[in-house]
Structures are given as C-alpha cells and as structure tokens.
mmCIF file of C-alpha atoms in Angstrom:
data_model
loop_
_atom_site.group_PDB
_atom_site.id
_atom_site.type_symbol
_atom_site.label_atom_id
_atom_site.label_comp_id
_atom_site.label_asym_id
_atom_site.label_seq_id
_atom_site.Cartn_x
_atom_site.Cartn_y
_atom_site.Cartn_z
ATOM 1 C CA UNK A 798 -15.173 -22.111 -3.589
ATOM 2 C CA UNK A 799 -18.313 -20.328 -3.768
ATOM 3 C CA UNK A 800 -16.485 -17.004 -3.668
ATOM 4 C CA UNK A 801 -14.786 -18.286 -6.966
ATOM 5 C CA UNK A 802 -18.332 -17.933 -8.402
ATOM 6 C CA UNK A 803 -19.671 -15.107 -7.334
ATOM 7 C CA UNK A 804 -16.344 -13.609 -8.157
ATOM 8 C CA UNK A 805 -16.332 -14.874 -12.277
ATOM 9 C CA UNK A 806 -20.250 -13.893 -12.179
ATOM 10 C CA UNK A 807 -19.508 -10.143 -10.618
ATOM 11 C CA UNK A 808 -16.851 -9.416 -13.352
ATOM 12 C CA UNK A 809 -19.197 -11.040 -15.907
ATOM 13 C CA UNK A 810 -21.954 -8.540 -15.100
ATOM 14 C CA UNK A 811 -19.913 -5.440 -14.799
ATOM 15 C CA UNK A 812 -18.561 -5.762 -17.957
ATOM 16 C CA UNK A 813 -21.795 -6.299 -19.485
ATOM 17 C CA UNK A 814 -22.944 -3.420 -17.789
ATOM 18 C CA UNK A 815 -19.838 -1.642 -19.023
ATOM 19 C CA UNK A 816 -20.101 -2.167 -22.632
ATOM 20 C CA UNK A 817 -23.695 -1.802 -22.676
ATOM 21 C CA UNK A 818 -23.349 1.414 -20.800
ATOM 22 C CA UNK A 819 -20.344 2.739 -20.880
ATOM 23 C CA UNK A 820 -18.298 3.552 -17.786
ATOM 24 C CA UNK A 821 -20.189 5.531 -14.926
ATOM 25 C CA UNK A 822 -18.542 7.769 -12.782
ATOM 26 C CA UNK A 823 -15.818 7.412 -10.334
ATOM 27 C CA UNK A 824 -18.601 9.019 -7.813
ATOM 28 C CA UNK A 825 -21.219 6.454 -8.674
ATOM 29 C CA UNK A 826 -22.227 4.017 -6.065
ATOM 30 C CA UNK A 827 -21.872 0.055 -7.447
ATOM 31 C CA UNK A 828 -24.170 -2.333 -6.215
ATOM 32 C CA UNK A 829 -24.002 -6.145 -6.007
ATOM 33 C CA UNK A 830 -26.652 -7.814 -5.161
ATOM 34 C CA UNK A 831 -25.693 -11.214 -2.730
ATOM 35 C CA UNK A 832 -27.668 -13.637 -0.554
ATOM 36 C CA UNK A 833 -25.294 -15.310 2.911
ATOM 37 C CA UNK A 834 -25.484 -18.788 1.961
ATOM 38 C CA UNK A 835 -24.509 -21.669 3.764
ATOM 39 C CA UNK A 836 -20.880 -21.263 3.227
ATOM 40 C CA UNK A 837 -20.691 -17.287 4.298
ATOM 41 C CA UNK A 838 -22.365 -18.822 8.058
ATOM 42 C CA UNK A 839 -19.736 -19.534 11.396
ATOM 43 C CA UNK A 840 -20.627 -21.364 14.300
ATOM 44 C CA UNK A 841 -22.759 -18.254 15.236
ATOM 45 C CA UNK A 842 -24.871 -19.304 12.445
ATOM 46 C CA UNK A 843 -24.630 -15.923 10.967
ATOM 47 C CA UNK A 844 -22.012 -13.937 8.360
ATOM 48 C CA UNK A 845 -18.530 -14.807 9.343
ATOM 49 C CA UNK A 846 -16.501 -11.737 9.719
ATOM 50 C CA UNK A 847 -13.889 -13.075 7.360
ATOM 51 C CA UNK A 848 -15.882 -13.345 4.901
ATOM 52 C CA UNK A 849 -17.593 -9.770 4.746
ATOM 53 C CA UNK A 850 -14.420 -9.256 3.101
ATOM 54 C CA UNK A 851 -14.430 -11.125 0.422
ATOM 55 C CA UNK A 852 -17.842 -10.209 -0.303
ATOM 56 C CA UNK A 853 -17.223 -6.644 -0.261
ATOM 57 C CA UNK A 854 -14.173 -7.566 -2.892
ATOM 58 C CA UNK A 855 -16.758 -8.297 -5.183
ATOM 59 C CA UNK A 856 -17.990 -4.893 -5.140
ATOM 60 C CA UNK A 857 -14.741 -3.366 -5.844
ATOM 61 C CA UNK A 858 -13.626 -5.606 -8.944
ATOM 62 C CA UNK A 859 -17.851 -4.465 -10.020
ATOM 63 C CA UNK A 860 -16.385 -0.581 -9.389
ATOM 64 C CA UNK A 861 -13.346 -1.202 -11.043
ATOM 65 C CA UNK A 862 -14.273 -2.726 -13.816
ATOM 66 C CA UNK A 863 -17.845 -0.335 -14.390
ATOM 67 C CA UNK A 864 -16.020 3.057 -13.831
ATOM 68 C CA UNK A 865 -13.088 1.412 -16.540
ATOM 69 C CA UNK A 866 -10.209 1.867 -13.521
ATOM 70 C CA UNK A 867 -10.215 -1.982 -14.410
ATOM 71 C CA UNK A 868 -9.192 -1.810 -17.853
ATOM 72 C CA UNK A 869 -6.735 0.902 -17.716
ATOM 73 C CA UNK A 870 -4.879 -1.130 -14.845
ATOM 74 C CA UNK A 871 -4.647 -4.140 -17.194
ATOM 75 C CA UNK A 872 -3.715 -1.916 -20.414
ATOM 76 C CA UNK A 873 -0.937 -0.129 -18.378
ATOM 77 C CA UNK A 874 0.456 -3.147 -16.535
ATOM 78 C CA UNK A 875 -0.737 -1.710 -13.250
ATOM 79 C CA UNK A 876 -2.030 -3.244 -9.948
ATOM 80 C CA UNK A 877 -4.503 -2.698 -6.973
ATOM 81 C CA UNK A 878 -3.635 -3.847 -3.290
ATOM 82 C CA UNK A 879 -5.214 -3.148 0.136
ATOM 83 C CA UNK A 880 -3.235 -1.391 2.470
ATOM 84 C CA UNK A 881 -5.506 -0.748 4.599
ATOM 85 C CA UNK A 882 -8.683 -2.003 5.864
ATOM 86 C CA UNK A 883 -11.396 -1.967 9.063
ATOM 87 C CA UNK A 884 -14.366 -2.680 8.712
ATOM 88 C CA UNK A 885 -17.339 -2.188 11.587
ATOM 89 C CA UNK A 886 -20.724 -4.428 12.179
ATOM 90 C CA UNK A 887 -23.913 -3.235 12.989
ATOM 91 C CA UNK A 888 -26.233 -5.933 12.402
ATOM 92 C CA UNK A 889 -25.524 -9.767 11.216
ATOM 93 C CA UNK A 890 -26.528 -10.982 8.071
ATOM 94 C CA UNK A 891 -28.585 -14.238 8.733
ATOM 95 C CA UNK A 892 -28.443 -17.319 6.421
ATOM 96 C CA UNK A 893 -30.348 -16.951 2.928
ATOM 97 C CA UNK A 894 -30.532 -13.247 3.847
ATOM 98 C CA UNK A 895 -30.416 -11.075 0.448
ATOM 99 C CA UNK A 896 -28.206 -7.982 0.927
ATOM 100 C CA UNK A 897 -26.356 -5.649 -1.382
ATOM 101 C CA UNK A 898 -23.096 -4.799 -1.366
ATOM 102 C CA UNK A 899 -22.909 -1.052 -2.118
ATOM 103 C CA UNK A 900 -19.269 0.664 -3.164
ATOM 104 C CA UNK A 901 -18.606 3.980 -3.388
ATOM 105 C CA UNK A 902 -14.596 5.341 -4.219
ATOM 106 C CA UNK A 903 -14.757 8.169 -1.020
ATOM 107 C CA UNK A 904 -11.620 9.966 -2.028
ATOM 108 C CA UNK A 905 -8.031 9.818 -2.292
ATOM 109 C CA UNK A 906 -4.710 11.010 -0.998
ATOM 110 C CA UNK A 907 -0.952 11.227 -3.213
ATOM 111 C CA UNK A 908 -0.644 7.613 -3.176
ATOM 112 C CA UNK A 909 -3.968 5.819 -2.656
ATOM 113 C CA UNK A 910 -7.929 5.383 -3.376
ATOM 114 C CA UNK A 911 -10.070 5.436 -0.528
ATOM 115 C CA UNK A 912 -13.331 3.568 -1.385
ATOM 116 C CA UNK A 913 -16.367 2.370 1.205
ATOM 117 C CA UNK A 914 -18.139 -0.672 1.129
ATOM 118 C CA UNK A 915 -21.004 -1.390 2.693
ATOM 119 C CA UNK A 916 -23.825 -4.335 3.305
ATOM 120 C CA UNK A 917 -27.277 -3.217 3.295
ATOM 121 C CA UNK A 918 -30.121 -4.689 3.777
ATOM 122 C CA UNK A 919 -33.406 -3.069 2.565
ATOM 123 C CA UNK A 920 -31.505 0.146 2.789
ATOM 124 C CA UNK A 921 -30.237 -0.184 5.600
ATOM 125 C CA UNK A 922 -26.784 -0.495 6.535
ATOM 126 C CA UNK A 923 -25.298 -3.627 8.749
ATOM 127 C CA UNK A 924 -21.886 -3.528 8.214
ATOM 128 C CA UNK A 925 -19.587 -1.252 6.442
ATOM 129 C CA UNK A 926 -15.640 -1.003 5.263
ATOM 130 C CA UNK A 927 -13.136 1.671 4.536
ATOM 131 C CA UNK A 928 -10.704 0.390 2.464
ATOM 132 C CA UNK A 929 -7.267 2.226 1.240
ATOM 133 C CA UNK A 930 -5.756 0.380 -2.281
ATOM 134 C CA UNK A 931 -2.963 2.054 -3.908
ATOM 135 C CA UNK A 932 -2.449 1.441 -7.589
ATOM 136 C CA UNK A 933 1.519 -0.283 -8.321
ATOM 137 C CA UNK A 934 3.321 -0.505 -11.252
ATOM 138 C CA UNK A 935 4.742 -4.214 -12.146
ATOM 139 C CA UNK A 936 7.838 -2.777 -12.960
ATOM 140 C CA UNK A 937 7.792 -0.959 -9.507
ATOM 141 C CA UNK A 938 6.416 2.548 -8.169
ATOM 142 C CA UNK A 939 3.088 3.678 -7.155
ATOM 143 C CA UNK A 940 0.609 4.843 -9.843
ATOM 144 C CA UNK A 941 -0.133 8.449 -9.247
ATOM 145 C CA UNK A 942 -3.344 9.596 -8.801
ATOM 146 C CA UNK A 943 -3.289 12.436 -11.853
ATOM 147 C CA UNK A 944 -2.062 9.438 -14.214
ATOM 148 C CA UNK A 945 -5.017 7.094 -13.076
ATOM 149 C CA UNK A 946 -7.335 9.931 -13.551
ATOM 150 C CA UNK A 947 -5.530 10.853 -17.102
ATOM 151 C CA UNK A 948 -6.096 7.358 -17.954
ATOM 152 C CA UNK A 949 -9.274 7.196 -17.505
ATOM 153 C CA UNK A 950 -9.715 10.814 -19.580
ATOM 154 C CA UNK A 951 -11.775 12.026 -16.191
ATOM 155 C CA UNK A 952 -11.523 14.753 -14.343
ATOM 156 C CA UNK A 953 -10.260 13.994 -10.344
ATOM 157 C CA UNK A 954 -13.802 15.196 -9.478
ATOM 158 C CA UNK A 955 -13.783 13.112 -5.670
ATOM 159 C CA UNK A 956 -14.475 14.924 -2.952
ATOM 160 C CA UNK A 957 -11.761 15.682 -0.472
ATOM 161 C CA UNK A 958 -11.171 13.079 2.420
ATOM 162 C CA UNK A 959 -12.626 13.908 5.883
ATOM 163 C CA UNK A 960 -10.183 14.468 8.055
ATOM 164 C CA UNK A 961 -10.837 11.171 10.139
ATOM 165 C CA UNK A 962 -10.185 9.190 7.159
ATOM 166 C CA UNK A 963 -6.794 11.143 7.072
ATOM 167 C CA UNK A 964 -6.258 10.504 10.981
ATOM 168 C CA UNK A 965 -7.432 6.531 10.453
ATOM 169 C CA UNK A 966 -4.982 6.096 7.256
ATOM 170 C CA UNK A 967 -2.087 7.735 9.638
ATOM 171 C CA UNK A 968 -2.890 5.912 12.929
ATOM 172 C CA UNK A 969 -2.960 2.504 11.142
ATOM 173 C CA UNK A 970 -0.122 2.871 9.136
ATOM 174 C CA UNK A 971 2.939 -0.008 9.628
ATOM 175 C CA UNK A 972 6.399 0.782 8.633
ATOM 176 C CA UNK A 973 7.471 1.078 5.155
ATOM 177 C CA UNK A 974 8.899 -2.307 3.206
ATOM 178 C CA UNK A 975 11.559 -0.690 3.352
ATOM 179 C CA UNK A 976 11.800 -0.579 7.067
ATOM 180 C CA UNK A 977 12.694 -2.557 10.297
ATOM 181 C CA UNK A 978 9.486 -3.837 11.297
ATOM 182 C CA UNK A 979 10.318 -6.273 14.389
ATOM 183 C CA UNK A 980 7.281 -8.389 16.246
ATOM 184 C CA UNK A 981 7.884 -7.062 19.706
ATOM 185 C CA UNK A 982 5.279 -7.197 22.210
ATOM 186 C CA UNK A 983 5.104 -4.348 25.060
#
C-alpha cells in the first residue's frame, strides 16, 4: 500500500512543480527523492528487486507529468505502457536508506520513448533501468513520436539512441499481438 502513497504524493509534487514552474525539458533529469522502508525490504533484508520497479515508476509519472507529456496524454485520450524493461543492480539499497530516483527520457525510435531510471545514492549509482513505453491511442494505434512532440509545442531535440539500446530493444522483442506466440520450451 505504501506505493499507493508515494505514488498520490509524487504526482502531487510534480504538478506543483509544474505550475509553479512550468514544464522543463524533455532532456531534463527528474528526481524523486525516496527512503527503502520496511515494506521495499525481502528476506535479504535489503531492496526487493520487484520493487525497484515500482519505485522507479514514480519517477516516470514525476517526468511525465513535469515535462507536460502527462497532460497532453490525458487531453488527447492517449496512454503510456512498458514494453520493455531490464533493469541491472550494482549495490543494494539497505533499510531506511535515502536514495533518489533520477529519470532521464534517453531517446526514442518510430514507435516508442526510451527513458533511464536510476537509484542513486549520494551520487552514486546502485541500480539502474532502461525502460521502452510507447504512447497508444484508446481508440487504437500508436501515438507517433512527431504528434507527441507537436503536442507538447517542443522541438524532438533527444539525442539519437546508441546503437545498443537499438540492439537491446530488437533482441528482447516478443511477437506482435497480433502473432502466434506459443510457450514452448527448447
């Protein structure tokens, strides 16, 4: 439940920060500032893995909303999911340990937003997350990338995608919806 929270108090923030500000870049790094509590721990007593993903969802609904993706998604009746996610751990996040969560959009390709994600401690980074969300229509379709940047009267000023971010998008693609996709097991 504690997710719940943090999730109401994120979007609270960022749109404070949003109409106090104005919307920052789509280049600007968010940050969310956390502690691991009690309910974040496993058996390991430190983060659960799991949950490094929920945590790092905060940081994209403070993006979202600060760079105003968030309210031209709403206005427009449009939608983010993941498609794609990994996520690698350097260092574990102990109980009452205060971290950021730090969220960058890294690029994009025809049909989806790349963004990173990324727990640091004291600058430091212990875990981070690569993340590809494509933007759907509730009527159907995908949300091109010069409409999203049309909406948000900005000009598509992110930085081209490394070519490993290309290669990781490719290798962990599954089949279209619109494909077979049987469970068989080599």
């Amino acid at each position: 439940m504690n997710v719940w929270w943090r999730t109401l108090l994120t979007i609270m923030r960022a749109k404070t920060l949003l109409r106090r500000r104005g919307p920052i870049p789509p280049t600007s790094v968010g940050r969310v500032r956390l502690r691991t509590l009690p309910t974040d721990i496993d058996l390991l007593r430190h983060m659960n893995n799991g949950r490094y993903a929920s945590l790092f969802d905060l940081g994209r609904f403070d993006l979202l909303i600060r760079t105003g993706i968030w309210d031209a998604m709403n206005t427009r009746g449009w939608y983010a999911v993941v498609a794609n996610e990994t996520i690698t751990f350097r260092k574990s996040l102990e109980l009452w340990q205060p971290f950021t969560v730090e969220s960058r959009l890294y690029g994009h390709d025809d049909k989806a937003v790349y963004q990173i994600h990324r727990a640091v401690v004291d600058g430091e980074v212990y875990a981070e997350m690569i993340v590809r969300a494509r933007f759907l229509r509730r009527g159907g379709g995908v949300v091109p990338m010069e409409e999203l940047f049309s909406a948000l009267h900005r000009p598509d000023d992110l930085p081209p995608l490394p070519s490993w971010v290309e290669a990781w998008a490719k290798g962990a693609a599954l089949p279209s919806t619109k494909a077979d996709a049987p469970s068989l097991w080599d």
